[in-house]
């Protein structure tokens, strides 16, 4: 992906996360709170946070920061630098040495955070769908929609 596209995605995801937080606060201040709507707002917040964290990691891999300068010509055991490795999933920058050892410069915690947030977004989406369907099937909502019998006007 190109740098401007990922930059736009990063800005959009940060803005969406902020908007989701504002919506969640407004929903909490004005009860009664429909649980499905609140779950949907949480999905918006978590999914956009996931995108923002991934974009941050992508930029750290792509732009490299101090990465190439951090690779030593020889590691502690004396093996020579064989190659530099960049991967976008999982996000990583690595110095690969001739003895097979690697030194990574993107924290694995970025990958863990992305995966945990993505999993949480999937779980919250399922919860929102479940709650929405449960509200539709509840007896109170169907009783309110039934026409009353015997209310015909006598003419």
mmCIF file of C-alpha atoms in Angstrom:
data_model
loop_
_atom_site.group_PDB
_atom_site.id
_atom_site.type_symbol
_atom_site.label_atom_id
_atom_site.label_comp_id
_atom_site.label_asym_id
_atom_site.label_seq_id
_atom_site.Cartn_x
_atom_site.Cartn_y
_atom_site.Cartn_z
ATOM 1 C CA UNK A 1 0.000 0.000 0.000
ATOM 2 C CA UNK A 2 1.117 3.525 -0.577
ATOM 3 C CA UNK A 3 2.128 5.850 2.229
ATOM 4 C CA UNK A 4 -0.571 8.500 1.503
ATOM 5 C CA UNK A 5 -3.312 5.847 1.511
ATOM 6 C CA UNK A 6 -2.166 4.417 4.844
ATOM 7 C CA UNK A 7 -1.851 7.954 6.213
ATOM 8 C CA UNK A 8 -5.454 8.686 5.254
ATOM 9 C CA UNK A 9 -6.566 5.397 6.820
ATOM 10 C CA UNK A 10 -4.701 6.279 10.017
ATOM 11 C CA UNK A 11 -6.302 9.730 10.223
ATOM 12 C CA UNK A 12 -9.747 8.346 9.411
ATOM 13 C CA UNK A 13 -9.494 5.580 11.996
ATOM 14 C CA UNK A 14 -8.351 7.980 14.722
ATOM 15 C CA UNK A 15 -11.240 10.327 13.863
ATOM 16 C CA UNK A 16 -13.740 7.451 13.894
ATOM 17 C CA UNK A 17 -12.468 6.221 17.263
ATOM 18 C CA UNK A 18 -12.870 9.728 18.674
ATOM 19 C CA UNK A 19 -16.367 10.048 17.242
ATOM 20 C CA UNK A 20 -17.282 6.650 18.674
ATOM 21 C CA UNK A 21 -16.118 7.716 22.123
ATOM 22 C CA UNK A 22 -18.222 10.887 21.919
ATOM 23 C CA UNK A 23 -21.264 8.857 20.821
ATOM 24 C CA UNK A 24 -20.732 6.358 23.661
ATOM 25 C CA UNK A 25 -20.583 9.168 26.215
ATOM 26 C CA UNK A 26 -23.774 10.699 24.809
ATOM 27 C CA UNK A 27 -25.531 7.332 24.900
ATOM 28 C CA UNK A 28 -24.524 6.811 28.525
ATOM 29 C CA UNK A 29 -25.786 10.270 29.516
ATOM 30 C CA UNK A 30 -29.233 9.770 27.951
ATOM 31 C CA UNK A 31 -30.881 6.580 29.218
ATOM 32 C CA UNK A 32 -32.694 4.309 28.383
ATOM 33 C CA UNK A 33 -29.789 2.767 26.596
ATOM 34 C CA UNK A 34 -30.467 0.097 23.959
ATOM 35 C CA UNK A 35 -27.777 -2.573 24.511
ATOM 36 C CA UNK A 36 -27.481 -3.398 20.803
ATOM 37 C CA UNK A 37 -26.794 0.235 19.930
ATOM 38 C CA UNK A 38 -24.155 0.520 22.633
ATOM 39 C CA UNK A 39 -22.464 -2.681 21.390
ATOM 40 C CA UNK A 40 -22.468 -1.245 17.873
ATOM 41 C CA UNK A 41 -20.754 1.920 19.105
ATOM 42 C CA UNK A 42 -18.191 -0.205 20.955
ATOM 43 C CA UNK A 43 -17.560 -2.105 17.701
ATOM 44 C CA UNK A 44 -16.916 1.229 15.969
ATOM 45 C CA UNK A 45 -14.448 2.272 18.660
ATOM 46 C CA UNK A 46 -12.593 -1.061 18.797
ATOM 47 C CA UNK A 47 -12.467 -1.605 15.022
ATOM 48 C CA UNK A 48 -11.189 1.897 14.319
ATOM 49 C CA UNK A 49 -8.625 1.530 17.124
ATOM 50 C CA UNK A 50 -7.482 -1.713 15.512
ATOM 51 C CA UNK A 51 -6.984 0.053 12.198
ATOM 52 C CA UNK A 52 -5.096 2.893 13.892
ATOM 53 C CA UNK A 53 -2.718 0.521 15.716
ATOM 54 C CA UNK A 54 -2.111 -1.472 12.531
ATOM 55 C CA UNK A 55 -1.390 1.698 10.547
ATOM 56 C CA UNK A 56 1.032 2.822 13.258
ATOM 57 C CA UNK A 57 2.846 -0.516 12.990
ATOM 58 C CA UNK A 58 2.783 -0.358 9.195
ATOM 59 C CA UNK A 59 4.408 3.070 9.277
ATOM 60 C CA UNK A 60 7.061 1.843 11.697
ATOM 61 C CA UNK A 61 7.891 -1.003 9.288
ATOM 62 C CA UNK A 62 7.683 1.034 6.076
ATOM 63 C CA UNK A 63 9.408 4.177 7.203
ATOM 64 C CA UNK A 64 11.810 2.153 9.280
ATOM 65 C CA UNK A 65 12.640 4.849 11.764
ATOM 66 C CA UNK A 66 16.152 4.047 12.936
ATOM 67 C CA UNK A 67 15.844 0.431 11.742
ATOM 68 C CA UNK A 68 18.606 -0.003 9.122
ATOM 69 C CA UNK A 69 21.095 1.882 11.285
ATOM 70 C CA UNK A 70 20.344 -0.391 14.251
ATOM 71 C CA UNK A 71 21.529 -3.521 12.458
ATOM 72 C CA UNK A 72 25.108 -4.278 13.424
ATOM 73 C CA UNK A 73 27.501 -5.720 10.861
ATOM 74 C CA UNK A 74 28.133 -8.622 13.250
ATOM 75 C CA UNK A 75 26.000 -9.907 16.105
ATOM 76 C CA UNK A 76 27.280 -10.832 19.563
ATOM 77 C CA UNK A 77 28.297 -14.346 18.435
ATOM 78 C CA UNK A 78 30.280 -12.964 15.483
ATOM 79 C CA UNK A 79 27.907 -13.896 12.640
ATOM 80 C CA UNK A 80 27.745 -11.453 9.741
ATOM 81 C CA UNK A 81 24.606 -9.562 8.725
ATOM 82 C CA UNK A 82 22.975 -11.625 5.968
ATOM 83 C CA UNK A 83 19.869 -9.578 5.151
ATOM 84 C CA UNK A 84 17.204 -7.194 6.322
ATOM 85 C CA UNK A 85 13.660 -8.524 6.457
ATOM 86 C CA UNK A 86 10.477 -6.472 6.403
ATOM 87 C CA UNK A 87 7.013 -8.041 6.739
ATOM 88 C CA UNK A 88 3.699 -6.292 6.895
ATOM 89 C CA UNK A 89 1.761 -9.138 8.549
ATOM 90 C CA UNK A 90 2.867 -9.811 11.137
ATOM 91 C CA UNK A 91 4.450 -6.386 11.326
ATOM 92 C CA UNK A 92 8.189 -6.708 11.750
ATOM 93 C CA UNK A 93 11.599 -5.341 10.862
ATOM 94 C CA UNK A 94 14.394 -7.825 11.427
ATOM 95 C CA UNK A 95 18.125 -8.073 10.996
ATOM 96 C CA UNK A 96 18.916 -11.608 9.841
ATOM 97 C CA UNK A 97 22.431 -12.902 10.543
ATOM 98 C CA UNK A 98 24.312 -15.719 8.843
ATOM 99 C CA UNK A 99 23.912 -18.025 11.867
ATOM 100 C CA UNK A 100 20.120 -17.784 11.536
ATOM 101 C CA UNK A 101 19.559 -15.439 14.454
ATOM 102 C CA UNK A 102 17.338 -12.410 14.059
ATOM 103 C CA UNK A 103 16.967 -9.161 15.919
ATOM 104 C CA UNK A 104 13.510 -7.603 15.574
ATOM 105 C CA UNK A 105 12.788 -3.916 15.873
ATOM 106 C CA UNK A 106 8.986 -3.828 15.811
ATOM 107 C CA UNK A 107 7.611 -4.868 19.122
ATOM 108 C CA UNK A 108 5.509 -8.034 19.051
ATOM 109 C CA UNK A 109 3.100 -6.203 21.346
ATOM 110 C CA UNK A 110 1.860 -4.238 18.306
ATOM 111 C CA UNK A 111 0.802 -7.527 16.685
ATOM 112 C CA UNK A 112 -0.768 -8.734 19.928
ATOM 113 C CA UNK A 113 -2.739 -5.507 20.359
ATOM 114 C CA UNK A 114 -3.973 -5.637 16.745
ATOM 115 C CA UNK A 115 -5.103 -9.258 17.083
ATOM 116 C CA UNK A 116 -6.763 -8.746 20.473
ATOM 117 C CA UNK A 117 -8.622 -5.634 19.288
ATOM 118 C CA UNK A 118 -9.726 -7.362 16.071
ATOM 119 C CA UNK A 119 -10.990 -10.361 18.047
ATOM 120 C CA UNK A 120 -12.815 -8.078 20.460
ATOM 121 C CA UNK A 121 -14.459 -6.275 17.530
ATOM 122 C CA UNK A 122 -15.684 -9.608 16.137
ATOM 123 C CA UNK A 123 -17.061 -10.674 19.533
ATOM 124 C CA UNK A 124 -18.804 -7.331 20.042
ATOM 125 C CA UNK A 125 -20.307 -7.520 16.557
ATOM 126 C CA UNK A 126 -21.739 -10.937 17.388
ATOM 127 C CA UNK A 127 -23.085 -9.620 20.688
ATOM 128 C CA UNK A 128 -24.742 -6.647 18.971
ATOM 129 C CA UNK A 129 -26.403 -8.930 16.408
ATOM 130 C CA UNK A 130 -27.573 -11.301 19.151
ATOM 131 C CA UNK A 131 -28.997 -8.478 21.250
ATOM 132 C CA UNK A 132 -30.723 -6.923 18.257
ATOM 133 C CA UNK A 133 -32.372 -10.215 17.300
ATOM 134 C CA UNK A 134 -33.388 -10.883 20.900
ATOM 135 C CA UNK A 135 -35.132 -7.510 21.092
ATOM 136 C CA UNK A 136 -37.058 -8.264 17.889
ATOM 137 C CA UNK A 137 -38.268 -11.627 19.233
ATOM 138 C CA UNK A 138 -39.207 -10.501 22.729
ATOM 139 C CA UNK A 139 -42.916 -10.927 23.668
ATOM 140 C CA UNK A 140 -43.306 -7.268 24.660
ATOM 141 C CA UNK A 141 -42.328 -6.015 21.216
ATOM 142 C CA UNK A 142 -44.637 -8.459 19.391
ATOM 143 C CA UNK A 143 -47.569 -7.717 21.735
ATOM 144 C CA UNK A 144 -47.282 -4.017 21.020
ATOM 145 C CA UNK A 145 -47.483 -4.647 17.283
ATOM 146 C CA UNK A 146 -50.543 -6.956 17.339
ATOM 147 C CA UNK A 147 -53.867 -5.383 16.446
ATOM 148 C CA UNK A 148 -56.428 -5.560 19.194
ATOM 149 C CA UNK A 149 -59.435 -7.746 18.563
ATOM 150 C CA UNK A 150 -62.958 -6.495 19.149
ATOM 151 C CA UNK A 151 -62.322 -2.808 18.754
ATOM 152 C CA UNK A 152 -64.301 -2.449 15.575
ATOM 153 C CA UNK A 153 -66.687 0.458 15.734
ATOM 154 C CA UNK A 154 -70.385 -0.319 15.644
ATOM 155 C CA UNK A 155 -72.098 1.450 12.838
#
